[in-house]
Short mmCIF file of C-alpha atoms and ligand atoms in Angstrom, two decimals:
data_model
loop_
_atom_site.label_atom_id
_atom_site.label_comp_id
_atom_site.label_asym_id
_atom_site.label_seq_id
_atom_site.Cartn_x
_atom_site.Cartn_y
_atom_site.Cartn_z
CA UNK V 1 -35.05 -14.19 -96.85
CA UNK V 2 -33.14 -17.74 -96.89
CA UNK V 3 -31.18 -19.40 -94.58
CA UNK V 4 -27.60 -18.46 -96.23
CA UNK V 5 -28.26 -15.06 -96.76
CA UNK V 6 -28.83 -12.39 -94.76
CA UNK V 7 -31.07 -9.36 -94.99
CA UNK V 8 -29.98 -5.86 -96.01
CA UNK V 9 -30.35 -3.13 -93.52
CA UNK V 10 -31.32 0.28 -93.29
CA UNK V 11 -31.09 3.28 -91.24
CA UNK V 12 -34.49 2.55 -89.99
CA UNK V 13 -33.82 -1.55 -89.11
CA UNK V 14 -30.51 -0.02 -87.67
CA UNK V 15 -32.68 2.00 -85.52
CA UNK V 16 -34.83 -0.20 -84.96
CA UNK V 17 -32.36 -2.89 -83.76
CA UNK V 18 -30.73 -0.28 -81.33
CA UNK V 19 -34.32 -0.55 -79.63
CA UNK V 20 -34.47 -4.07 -79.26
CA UNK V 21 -31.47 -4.99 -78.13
CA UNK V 22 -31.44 -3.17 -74.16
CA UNK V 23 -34.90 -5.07 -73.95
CA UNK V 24 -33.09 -7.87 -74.32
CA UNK V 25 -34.74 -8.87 -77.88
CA UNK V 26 -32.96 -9.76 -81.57
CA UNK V 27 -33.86 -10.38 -85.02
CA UNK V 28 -33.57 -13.52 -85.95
CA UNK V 29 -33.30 -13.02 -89.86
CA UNK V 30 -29.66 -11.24 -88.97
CA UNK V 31 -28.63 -14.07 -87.26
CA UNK V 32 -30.19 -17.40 -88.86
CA UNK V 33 -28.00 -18.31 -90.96
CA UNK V 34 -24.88 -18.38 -88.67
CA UNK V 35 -27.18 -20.31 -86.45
CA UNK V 36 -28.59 -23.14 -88.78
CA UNK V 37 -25.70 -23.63 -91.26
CA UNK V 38 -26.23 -26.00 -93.82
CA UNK V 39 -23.16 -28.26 -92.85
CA UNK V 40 -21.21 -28.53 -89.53
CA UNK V 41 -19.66 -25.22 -88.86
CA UNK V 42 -17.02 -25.83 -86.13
CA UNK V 43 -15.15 -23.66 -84.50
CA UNK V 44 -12.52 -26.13 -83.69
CA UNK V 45 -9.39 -26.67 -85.74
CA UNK V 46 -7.53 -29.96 -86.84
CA UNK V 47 -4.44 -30.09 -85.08
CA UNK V 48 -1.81 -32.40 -84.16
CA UNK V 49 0.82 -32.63 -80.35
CA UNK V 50 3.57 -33.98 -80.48
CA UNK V 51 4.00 -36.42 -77.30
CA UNK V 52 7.81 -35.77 -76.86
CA UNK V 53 7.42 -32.26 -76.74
CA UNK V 54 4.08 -32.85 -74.40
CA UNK V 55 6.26 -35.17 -72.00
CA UNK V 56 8.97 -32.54 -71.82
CA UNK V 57 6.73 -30.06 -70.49
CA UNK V 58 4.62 -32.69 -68.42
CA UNK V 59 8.31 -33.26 -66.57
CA UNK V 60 8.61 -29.86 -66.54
CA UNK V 61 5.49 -29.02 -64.84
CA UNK V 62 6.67 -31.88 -62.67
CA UNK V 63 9.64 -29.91 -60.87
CA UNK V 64 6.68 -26.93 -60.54
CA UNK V 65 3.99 -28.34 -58.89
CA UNK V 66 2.58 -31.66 -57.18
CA UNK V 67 0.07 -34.10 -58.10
CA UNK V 68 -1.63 -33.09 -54.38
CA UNK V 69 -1.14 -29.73 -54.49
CA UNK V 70 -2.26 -29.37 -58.21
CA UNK V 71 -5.10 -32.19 -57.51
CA UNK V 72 -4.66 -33.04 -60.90
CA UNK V 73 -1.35 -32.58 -62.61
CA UNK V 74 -2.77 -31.96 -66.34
CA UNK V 75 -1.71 -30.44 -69.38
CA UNK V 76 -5.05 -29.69 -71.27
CA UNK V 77 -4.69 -30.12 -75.24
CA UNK V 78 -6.44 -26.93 -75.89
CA UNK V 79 -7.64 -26.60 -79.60
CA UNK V 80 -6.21 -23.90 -81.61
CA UNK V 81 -9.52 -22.73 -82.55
CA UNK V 82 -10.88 -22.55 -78.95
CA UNK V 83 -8.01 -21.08 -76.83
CA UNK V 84 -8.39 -21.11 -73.40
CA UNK V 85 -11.33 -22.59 -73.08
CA UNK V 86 -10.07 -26.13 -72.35
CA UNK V 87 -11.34 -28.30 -75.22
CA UNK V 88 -9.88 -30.14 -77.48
CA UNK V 89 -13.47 -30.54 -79.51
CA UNK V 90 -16.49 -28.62 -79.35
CA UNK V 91 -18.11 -30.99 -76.72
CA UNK V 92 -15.20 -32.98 -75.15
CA UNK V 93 -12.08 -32.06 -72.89
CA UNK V 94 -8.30 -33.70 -73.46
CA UNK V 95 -5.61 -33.49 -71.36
CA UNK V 96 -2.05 -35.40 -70.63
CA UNK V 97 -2.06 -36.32 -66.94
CA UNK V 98 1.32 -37.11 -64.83
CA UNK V 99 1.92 -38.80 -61.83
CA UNK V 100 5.02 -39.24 -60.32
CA UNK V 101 6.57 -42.23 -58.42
CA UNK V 102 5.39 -42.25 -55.11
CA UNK V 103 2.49 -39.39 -55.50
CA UNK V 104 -1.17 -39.43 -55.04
CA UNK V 105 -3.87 -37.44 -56.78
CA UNK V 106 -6.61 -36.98 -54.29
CA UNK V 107 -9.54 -39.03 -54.25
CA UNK V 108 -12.65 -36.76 -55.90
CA UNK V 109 -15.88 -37.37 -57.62
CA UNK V 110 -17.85 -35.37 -60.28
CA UNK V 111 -21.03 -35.34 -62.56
CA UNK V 112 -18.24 -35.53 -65.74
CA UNK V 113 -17.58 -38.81 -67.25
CA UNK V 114 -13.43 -39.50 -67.78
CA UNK V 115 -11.31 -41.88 -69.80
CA UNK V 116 -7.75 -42.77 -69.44
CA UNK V 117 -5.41 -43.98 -72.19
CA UNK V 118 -2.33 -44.93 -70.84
CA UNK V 119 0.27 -43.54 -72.67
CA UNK V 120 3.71 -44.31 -70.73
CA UNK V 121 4.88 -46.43 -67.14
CA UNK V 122 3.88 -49.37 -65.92
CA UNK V 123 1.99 -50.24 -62.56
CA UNK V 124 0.41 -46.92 -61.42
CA UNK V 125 -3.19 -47.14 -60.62
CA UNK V 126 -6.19 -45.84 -60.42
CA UNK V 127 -9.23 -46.51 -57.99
CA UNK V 128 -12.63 -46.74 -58.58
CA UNK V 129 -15.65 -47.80 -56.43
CA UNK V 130 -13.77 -49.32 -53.89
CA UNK V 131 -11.41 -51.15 -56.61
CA UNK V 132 -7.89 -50.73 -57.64
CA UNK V 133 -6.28 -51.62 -61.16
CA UNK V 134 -3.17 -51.21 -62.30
CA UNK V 135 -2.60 -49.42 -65.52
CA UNK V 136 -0.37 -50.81 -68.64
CA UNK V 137 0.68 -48.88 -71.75
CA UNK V 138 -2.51 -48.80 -73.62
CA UNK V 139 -4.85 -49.46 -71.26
CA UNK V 140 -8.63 -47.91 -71.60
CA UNK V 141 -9.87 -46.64 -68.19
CA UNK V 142 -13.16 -45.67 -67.25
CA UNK V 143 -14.10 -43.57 -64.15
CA UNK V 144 -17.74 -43.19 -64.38
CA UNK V 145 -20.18 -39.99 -63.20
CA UNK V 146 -20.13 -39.46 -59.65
CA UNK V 147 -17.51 -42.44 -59.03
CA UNK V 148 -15.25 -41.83 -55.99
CA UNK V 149 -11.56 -41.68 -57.71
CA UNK V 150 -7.90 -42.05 -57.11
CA UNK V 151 -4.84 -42.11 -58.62
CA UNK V 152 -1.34 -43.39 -57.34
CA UNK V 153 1.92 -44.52 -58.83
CA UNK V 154 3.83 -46.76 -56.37
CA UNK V 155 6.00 -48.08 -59.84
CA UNK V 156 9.47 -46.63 -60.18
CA UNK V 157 8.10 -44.75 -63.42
CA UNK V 158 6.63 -41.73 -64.42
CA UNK V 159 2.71 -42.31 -65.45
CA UNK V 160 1.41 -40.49 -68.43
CA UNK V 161 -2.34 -41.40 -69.86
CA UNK V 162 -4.19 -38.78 -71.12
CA UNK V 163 -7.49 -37.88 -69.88
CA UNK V 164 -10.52 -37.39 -72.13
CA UNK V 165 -13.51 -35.92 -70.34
CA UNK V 166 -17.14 -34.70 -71.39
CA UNK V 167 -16.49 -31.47 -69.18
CA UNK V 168 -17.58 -29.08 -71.95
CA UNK V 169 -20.77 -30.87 -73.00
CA UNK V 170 -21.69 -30.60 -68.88
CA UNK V 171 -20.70 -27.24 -69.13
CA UNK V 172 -23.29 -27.10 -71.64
CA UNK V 173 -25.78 -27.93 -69.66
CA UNK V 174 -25.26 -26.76 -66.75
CA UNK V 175 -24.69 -29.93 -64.74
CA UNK V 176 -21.72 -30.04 -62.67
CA UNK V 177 -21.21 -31.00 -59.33
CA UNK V 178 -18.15 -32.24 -57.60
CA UNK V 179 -16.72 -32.95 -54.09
CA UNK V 180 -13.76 -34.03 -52.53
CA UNK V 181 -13.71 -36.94 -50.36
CA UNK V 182 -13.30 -36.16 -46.98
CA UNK V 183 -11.90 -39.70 -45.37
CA UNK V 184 -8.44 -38.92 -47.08
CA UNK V 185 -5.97 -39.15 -49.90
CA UNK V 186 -7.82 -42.52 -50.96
CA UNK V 187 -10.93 -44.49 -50.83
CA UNK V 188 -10.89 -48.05 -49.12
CA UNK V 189 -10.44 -50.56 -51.20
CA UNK V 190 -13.03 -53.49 -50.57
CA UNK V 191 -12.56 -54.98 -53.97
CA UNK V 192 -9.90 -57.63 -55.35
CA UNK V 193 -8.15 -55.91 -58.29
CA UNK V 194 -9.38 -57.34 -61.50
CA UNK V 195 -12.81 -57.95 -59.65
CA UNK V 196 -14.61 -56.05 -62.26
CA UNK V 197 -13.45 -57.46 -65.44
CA UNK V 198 -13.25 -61.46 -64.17
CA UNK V 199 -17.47 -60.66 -63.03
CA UNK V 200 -18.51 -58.56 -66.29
CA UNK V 201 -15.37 -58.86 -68.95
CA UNK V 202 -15.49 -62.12 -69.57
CA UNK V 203 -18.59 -62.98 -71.52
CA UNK V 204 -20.31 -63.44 -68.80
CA UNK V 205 -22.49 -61.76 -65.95
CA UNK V 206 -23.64 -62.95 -62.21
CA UNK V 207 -26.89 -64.11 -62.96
CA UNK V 208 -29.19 -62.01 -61.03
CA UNK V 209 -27.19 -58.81 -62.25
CA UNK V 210 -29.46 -55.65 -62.50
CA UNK V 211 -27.94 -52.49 -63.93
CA UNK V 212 -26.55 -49.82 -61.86
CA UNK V 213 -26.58 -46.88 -64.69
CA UNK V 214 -25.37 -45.97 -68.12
CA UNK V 215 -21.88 -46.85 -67.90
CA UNK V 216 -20.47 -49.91 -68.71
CA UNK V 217 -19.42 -51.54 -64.57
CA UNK V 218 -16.53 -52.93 -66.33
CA UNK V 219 -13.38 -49.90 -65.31
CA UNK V 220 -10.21 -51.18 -66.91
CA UNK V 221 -10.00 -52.64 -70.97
CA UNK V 222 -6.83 -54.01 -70.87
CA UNK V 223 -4.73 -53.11 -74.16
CA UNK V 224 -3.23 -56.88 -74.61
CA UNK V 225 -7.11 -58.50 -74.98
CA UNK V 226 -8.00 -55.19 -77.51
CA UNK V 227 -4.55 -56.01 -79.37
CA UNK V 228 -5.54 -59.63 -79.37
CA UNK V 229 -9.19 -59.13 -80.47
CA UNK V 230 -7.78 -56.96 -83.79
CA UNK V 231 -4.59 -59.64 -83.99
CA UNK V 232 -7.55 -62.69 -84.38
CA UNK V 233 -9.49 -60.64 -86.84
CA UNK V 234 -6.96 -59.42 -88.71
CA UNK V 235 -6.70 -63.00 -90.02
CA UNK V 236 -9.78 -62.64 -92.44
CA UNK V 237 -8.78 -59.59 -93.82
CA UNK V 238 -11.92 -57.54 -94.16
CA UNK V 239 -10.16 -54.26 -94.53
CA UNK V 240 -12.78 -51.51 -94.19
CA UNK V 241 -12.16 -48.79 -96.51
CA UNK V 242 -12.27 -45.45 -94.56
CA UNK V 243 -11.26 -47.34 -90.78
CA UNK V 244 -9.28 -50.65 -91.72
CA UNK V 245 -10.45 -52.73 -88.95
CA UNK V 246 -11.98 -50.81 -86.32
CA UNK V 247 -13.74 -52.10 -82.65
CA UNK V 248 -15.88 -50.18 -79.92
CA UNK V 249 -15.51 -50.63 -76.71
CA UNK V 250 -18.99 -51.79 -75.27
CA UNK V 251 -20.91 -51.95 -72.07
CA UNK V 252 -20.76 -55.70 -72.15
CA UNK V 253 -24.90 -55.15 -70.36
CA UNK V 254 -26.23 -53.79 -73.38
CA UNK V 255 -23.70 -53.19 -76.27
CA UNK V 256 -23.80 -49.59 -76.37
CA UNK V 257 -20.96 -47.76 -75.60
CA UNK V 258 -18.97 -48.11 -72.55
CA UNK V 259 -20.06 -44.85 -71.52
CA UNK V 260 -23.15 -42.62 -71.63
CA UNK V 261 -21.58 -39.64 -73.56
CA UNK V 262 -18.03 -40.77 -75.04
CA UNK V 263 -17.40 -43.32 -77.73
CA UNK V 264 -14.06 -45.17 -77.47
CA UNK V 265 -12.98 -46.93 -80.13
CA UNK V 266 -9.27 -48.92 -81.21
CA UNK V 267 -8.27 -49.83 -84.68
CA UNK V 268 -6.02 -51.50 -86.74
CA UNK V 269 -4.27 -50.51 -90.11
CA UNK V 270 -1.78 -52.67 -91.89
CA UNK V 271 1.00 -51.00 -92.99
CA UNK V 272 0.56 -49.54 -96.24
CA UNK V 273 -3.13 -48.54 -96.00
CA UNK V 274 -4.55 -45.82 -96.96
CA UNK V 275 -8.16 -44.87 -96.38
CA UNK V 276 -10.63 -43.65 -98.36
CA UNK V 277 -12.08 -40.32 -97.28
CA UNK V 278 -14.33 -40.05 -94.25
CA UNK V 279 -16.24 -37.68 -92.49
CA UNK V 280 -18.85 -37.34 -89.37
CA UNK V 281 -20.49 -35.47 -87.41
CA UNK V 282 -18.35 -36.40 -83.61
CA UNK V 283 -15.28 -34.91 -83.71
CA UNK V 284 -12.79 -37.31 -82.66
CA UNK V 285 -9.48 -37.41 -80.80
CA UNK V 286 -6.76 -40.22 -82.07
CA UNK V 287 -3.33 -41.07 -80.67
CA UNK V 288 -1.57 -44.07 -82.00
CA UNK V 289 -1.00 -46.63 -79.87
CA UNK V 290 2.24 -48.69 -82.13
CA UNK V 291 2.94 -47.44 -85.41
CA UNK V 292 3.51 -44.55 -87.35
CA UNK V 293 1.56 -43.10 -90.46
CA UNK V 294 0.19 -39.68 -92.14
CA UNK V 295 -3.35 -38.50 -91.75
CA UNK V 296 -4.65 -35.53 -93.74
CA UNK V 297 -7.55 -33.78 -91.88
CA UNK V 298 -9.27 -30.87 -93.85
CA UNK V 299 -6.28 -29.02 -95.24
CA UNK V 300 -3.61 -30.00 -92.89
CA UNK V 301 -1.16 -33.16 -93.11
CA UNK V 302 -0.23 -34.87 -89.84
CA UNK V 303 2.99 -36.98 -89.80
CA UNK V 304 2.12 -39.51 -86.26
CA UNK V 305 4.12 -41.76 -84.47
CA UNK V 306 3.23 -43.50 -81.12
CA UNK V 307 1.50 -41.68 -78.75
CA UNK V 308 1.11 -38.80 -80.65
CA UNK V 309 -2.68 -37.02 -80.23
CA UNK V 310 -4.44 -35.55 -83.05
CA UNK V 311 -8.16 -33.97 -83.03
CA UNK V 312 -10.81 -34.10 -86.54
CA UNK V 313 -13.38 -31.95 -85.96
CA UNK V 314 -16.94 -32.29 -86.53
CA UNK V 315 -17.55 -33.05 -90.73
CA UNK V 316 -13.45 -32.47 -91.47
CA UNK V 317 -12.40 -34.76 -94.04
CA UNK V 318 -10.14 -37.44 -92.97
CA UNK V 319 -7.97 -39.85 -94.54
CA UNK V 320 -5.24 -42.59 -92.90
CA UNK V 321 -2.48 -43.99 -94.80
CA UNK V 322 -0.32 -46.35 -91.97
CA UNK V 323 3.54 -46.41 -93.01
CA UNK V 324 3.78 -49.18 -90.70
CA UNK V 325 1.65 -51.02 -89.25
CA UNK V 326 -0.15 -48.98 -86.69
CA UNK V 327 -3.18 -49.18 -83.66
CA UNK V 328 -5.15 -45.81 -83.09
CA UNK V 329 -7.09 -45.38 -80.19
CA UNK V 330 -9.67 -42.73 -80.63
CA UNK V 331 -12.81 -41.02 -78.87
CA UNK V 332 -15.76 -38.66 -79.48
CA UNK V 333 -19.28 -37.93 -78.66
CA UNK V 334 -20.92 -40.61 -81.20
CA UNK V 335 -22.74 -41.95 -78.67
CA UNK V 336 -24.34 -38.85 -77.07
CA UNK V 337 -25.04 -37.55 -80.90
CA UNK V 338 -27.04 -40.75 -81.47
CA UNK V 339 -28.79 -40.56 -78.72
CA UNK V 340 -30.19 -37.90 -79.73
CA UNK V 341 -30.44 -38.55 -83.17
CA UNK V 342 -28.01 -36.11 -84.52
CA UNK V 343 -25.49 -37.97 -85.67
CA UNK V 344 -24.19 -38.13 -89.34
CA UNK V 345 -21.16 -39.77 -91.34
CA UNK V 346 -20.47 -39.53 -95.02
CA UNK V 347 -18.00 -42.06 -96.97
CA UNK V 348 -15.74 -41.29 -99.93
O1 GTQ B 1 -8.21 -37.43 -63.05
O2 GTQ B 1 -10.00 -36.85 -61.98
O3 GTQ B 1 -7.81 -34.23 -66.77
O4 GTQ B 1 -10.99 -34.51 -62.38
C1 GTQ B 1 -9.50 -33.27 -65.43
C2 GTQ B 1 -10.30 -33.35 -64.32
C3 GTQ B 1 -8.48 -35.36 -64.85
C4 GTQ B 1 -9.15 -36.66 -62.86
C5 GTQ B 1 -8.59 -34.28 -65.69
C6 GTQ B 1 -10.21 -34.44 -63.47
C7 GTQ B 1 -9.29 -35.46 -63.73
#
């Protein structure tokens, strides 16, 4: 007996198996070692999209469908190893969302936590307890558990950001509730836009501020104070091997992450860098914000350019080497891992 290998049969365990299984009973020696593996066993698969070929089916899908009658208007980056069942890691959900000028996606809430990226367009927005905020290329969005939310594009642009959800890790237990708001299209708005981030993103907090919850009451990380934050630092030149120079985006309340089950994270590489190896136990989705470069993840090389999305899964090996200079945005379930202690990276 051992956890690797598994026990040889016989007519009689054969027989005896057939027996146990109607009762709704099974041996655990047959099936141990598939269920405590030594190492992360994932089902998912490295794999990179291509973001023109995404947007010309996003356009497509476009002339097919609206953003009301669809509610959302998603393609879902489904990973090669998981077909058709809507994840792009074992625990977290990806998708490339479109709204058109002039449409609305219907206002909604649900027990899953989302992030946008914003991939392409300028001015679209999205609405969240009662406050609006316009969305620019590279923006990190947060619409929290249960939050009442909207989207609308009033720009003259298409809007592309992808989605990144914790839908399958709800799934997992069993969690989900949603509704559809039944006073319209869109909730009031009875907050200023940029209401959140002048009262909690700026260092600061109202004084007698008591936490409403896990996730950080900041909603919109604007890309050009990230960029800035990494174009300051860059200055000192404290290259980390395996990530360059690499941030989190925090719940400015406590410094954990900005929310309860997804990491975000942005980094920097300067052209010509090239990573050592690293691996870790939350698979993680990157798409590069400027810049181009080659990552190899497990056995497969991934040539990336802006806005381009590519998934590592759980304990793949992953190395970065930026042809130019590049930003990647990224996201996983580090934070839900920790939490409960599972979580486990290896350098080199
Ligand atoms: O924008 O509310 O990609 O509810 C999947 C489910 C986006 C959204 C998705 C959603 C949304």
């Amino acid at each position: 007996m051992s956890l690797t290998e598994k026990p040889a049969t016989s007519a009689e365990r054969e027989a005896y198996y057939s027996k146990i299984a109607p009762l709704h009973y099974g041996a655990l020696w047959n099936v141990l070692s598939g269920l405590i593996t030594p190492t992360p066993r994932s089902s998912a698969q490295p794999y990179r999209w291509d973001f023109d070929e995404a947007r010309a089916l996003l356009m497509e899908a476009g002339e097919l469908i609206t953003a009301k009658e669809a509610e959302r208007r998603v393609l879902i980056l489904e990973n090669p190893g998981m077909p058709g069942e809507s994840r792009i890691t074992t625990s977290l959900y990806a998708g490339l969302q479109l709204v058109l000028p002039g449409e609305i996606a219907p206002c909604h809430r649900h027990s899953q936590s989302a992030l946008r990226f914003v991939m392409e367009g300028s001015g679209a927005t999205t609405s969240v307890n009662g406050e609006r905020t316009l969305m620019e290329r590279g923006d990190f969005v947060i619409t929290p558990p249960w939050a009442w939310h909207d989207h609308g594009n009033e720009s003259e642009e298409p809007m592309i950001w992808m989605d990144g959800l914790d839908i399958p890790l709800v799934s997992m237990f069993d969690a989900s509730f949603a509704e559809s708001f039944k006073g319209g299209e869109t909730q009031p708005i009875t907050r200023p836009t940029g209401d959140s981030l002048a009262r909690y993103g700026a260092n600061l907090l109202p004084v007698d501020y008591e936490r409403q919850g896990p996730v950080s009451p900041i909603f919109n990380y604007p890309y050009n104070r990230s960029r800035e934050a990494l174009e300051q630092m860059r200055r000192q030149e404290e290259w980390d091997p395996c990530h360059g120079l690499k941030m989190r985006y925090i719940n400015p309340v406590d410094g954990g992450s900005a929310m309860p089950t997804i990491s975000p994270f942005i980094q920097l590489l300067p052209k010509g860098f090239k990573s050592e190896t690293y691996r870790s136990t939350d698979a993680t989705v990157f798409t590069a914000v400027e810049g181009s470069g080659t990552s190899t993840v497990g056995d497969q090389v991934f040539n990336w350019t802006a806005k381009d999305v590519f998934v590592v899964p759980s304990w793949c090996p992953v190395t970065h080497h930026a042809t130019d200079e590049a930003v990647l945005f990224s996201f996983s379930d580090r934070t839900a891992q920790q939490k409960l202690g599972l979580w486990r990276e290896a350098r080199g």
